[in-house]
Amino acid sequence: IPFFAQAKEAVCLIKYKGKVGTGFFCDMPGVTFLIINNHVYPQDPKITGKFIDITINGKPKTINLEGRGKWTNEDMDFTCIEIKKEDNIKTPFSLDDNILKSNYSNKDYLNRNVTVFALNKNDNFKLYYSYGFIKECDDCLFTHTCNTYKGCSGGCIVIQNTNRVIGIHKGGQNKVKVNIGQGGENGITTLQRDRDRKSGSAGMPR
């Protein structure tokens, strides 16, 4: 994968009260976001405070959450946190243009080949990637066949051989499950557009 070295600086380790997971930085029109799973890092200020500690390519970094754009989709189990220029974060990943189209449907990705980038708890949280395809989908969820392990929740799902993000790996705890191969665990990805932010719905930005 040509941008694997860059991906090492764009996929981060999330640790919080014994939980571990993956997060990643993604460019969207006019802004970069850190995208994480809520079941790894709860989005309740009374619990988590005003900072988030991450590790990028073995280097610890603290991000102050104050004064940043942020929204959470509790049902879809993810949060997007605005990244600023002073954070000095560069990422090869960008949101797939198709997701921003008014007629977007998850079914557009059915049977598409994809790659997951995540951190492997069984290998000192080193970045790895796995190939697979979108096996099933509904309005909000994909099921994929990529091989994943504990600590991969929050991993980045891209269209194979590209840097275009279509989902975040959620783990196998949703009602929609698929066996994803020997040595792996059930896996689900989810990335939902914010179809109507004025009504307060949560999801990915348009």
Short mmCIF file of N, CA and C in Angstrom, two decimals, residues 71 73 76 78 99 104 106 139-140 166 190-195 202-205:
data_model
loop_
_atom_site.label_atom_id
_atom_site.label_comp_id
_atom_site.label_asym_id
_atom_site.label_seq_id
_atom_site.Cartn_x
_atom_site.Cartn_y
_atom_site.Cartn_z
N TRP A 71 -19.28 16.48 17.23
CA TRP A 71 -20.62 15.94 17.39
C TRP A 71 -20.56 14.44 17.53
N ASN A 73 -22.77 10.67 17.48
CA ASN A 73 -23.94 9.87 17.12
C ASN A 73 -23.94 8.66 18.04
N MET A 76 -25.01 5.31 16.44
CA MET A 76 -24.02 4.75 15.52
C MET A 76 -22.66 4.57 16.18
N PHE A 78 -20.18 6.64 17.22
CA PHE A 78 -18.96 7.32 16.84
C PHE A 78 -19.05 8.82 17.14
N ILE A 99 -20.22 9.76 -0.51
CA ILE A 99 -21.00 9.90 0.72
C ILE A 99 -21.65 11.28 0.82
N TYR A 104 -26.92 9.59 -2.07
CA TYR A 104 -26.05 8.56 -1.53
C TYR A 104 -26.84 7.42 -0.88
N ASN A 106 -25.90 3.48 1.14
CA ASN A 106 -24.91 2.49 1.54
C ASN A 106 -24.81 1.36 0.53
N ASP A 139 -29.37 0.80 5.73
CA ASP A 139 -29.30 2.26 5.62
C ASP A 139 -28.11 2.86 6.35
N CYS A 140 -27.66 2.22 7.43
CA CYS A 140 -26.62 2.82 8.26
C CYS A 140 -25.40 1.94 8.47
N ILE A 166 -14.92 5.15 3.82
CA ILE A 166 -16.36 4.93 3.74
C ILE A 166 -16.94 4.45 5.07
N THR A 190 -19.55 1.42 10.32
CA THR A 190 -20.67 2.35 10.20
C THR A 190 -20.16 3.75 9.92
N LEU A 191 -20.76 4.41 8.97
CA LEU A 191 -20.47 5.82 8.72
C LEU A 191 -21.74 6.41 8.13
N GLN A 192 -22.39 7.27 8.85
CA GLN A 192 -23.68 7.81 8.43
C GLN A 192 -23.56 9.30 8.17
N ARG A 193 -24.09 9.73 7.05
CA ARG A 193 -24.10 11.17 6.76
C ARG A 193 -25.00 11.90 7.73
N ASP A 194 -24.70 13.15 7.94
CA ASP A 194 -25.61 14.02 8.69
C ASP A 194 -26.62 14.55 7.67
N ARG A 195 -27.77 13.90 7.58
CA ARG A 195 -28.73 14.22 6.54
C ARG A 195 -29.46 15.55 6.80
N ALA A 202 -27.37 13.25 13.98
CA ALA A 202 -25.92 13.18 14.05
C ALA A 202 -25.39 12.26 12.98
N GLY A 203 -24.17 12.48 12.57
CA GLY A 203 -23.57 11.64 11.55
C GLY A 203 -22.41 12.35 10.91
N MET A 204 -22.01 11.93 9.74
CA MET A 204 -20.91 12.56 9.04
C MET A 204 -21.39 13.82 8.35
N PRO A 205 -20.53 14.84 8.23
CA PRO A 205 -20.97 16.11 7.69
C PRO A 205 -21.18 16.04 6.19
#
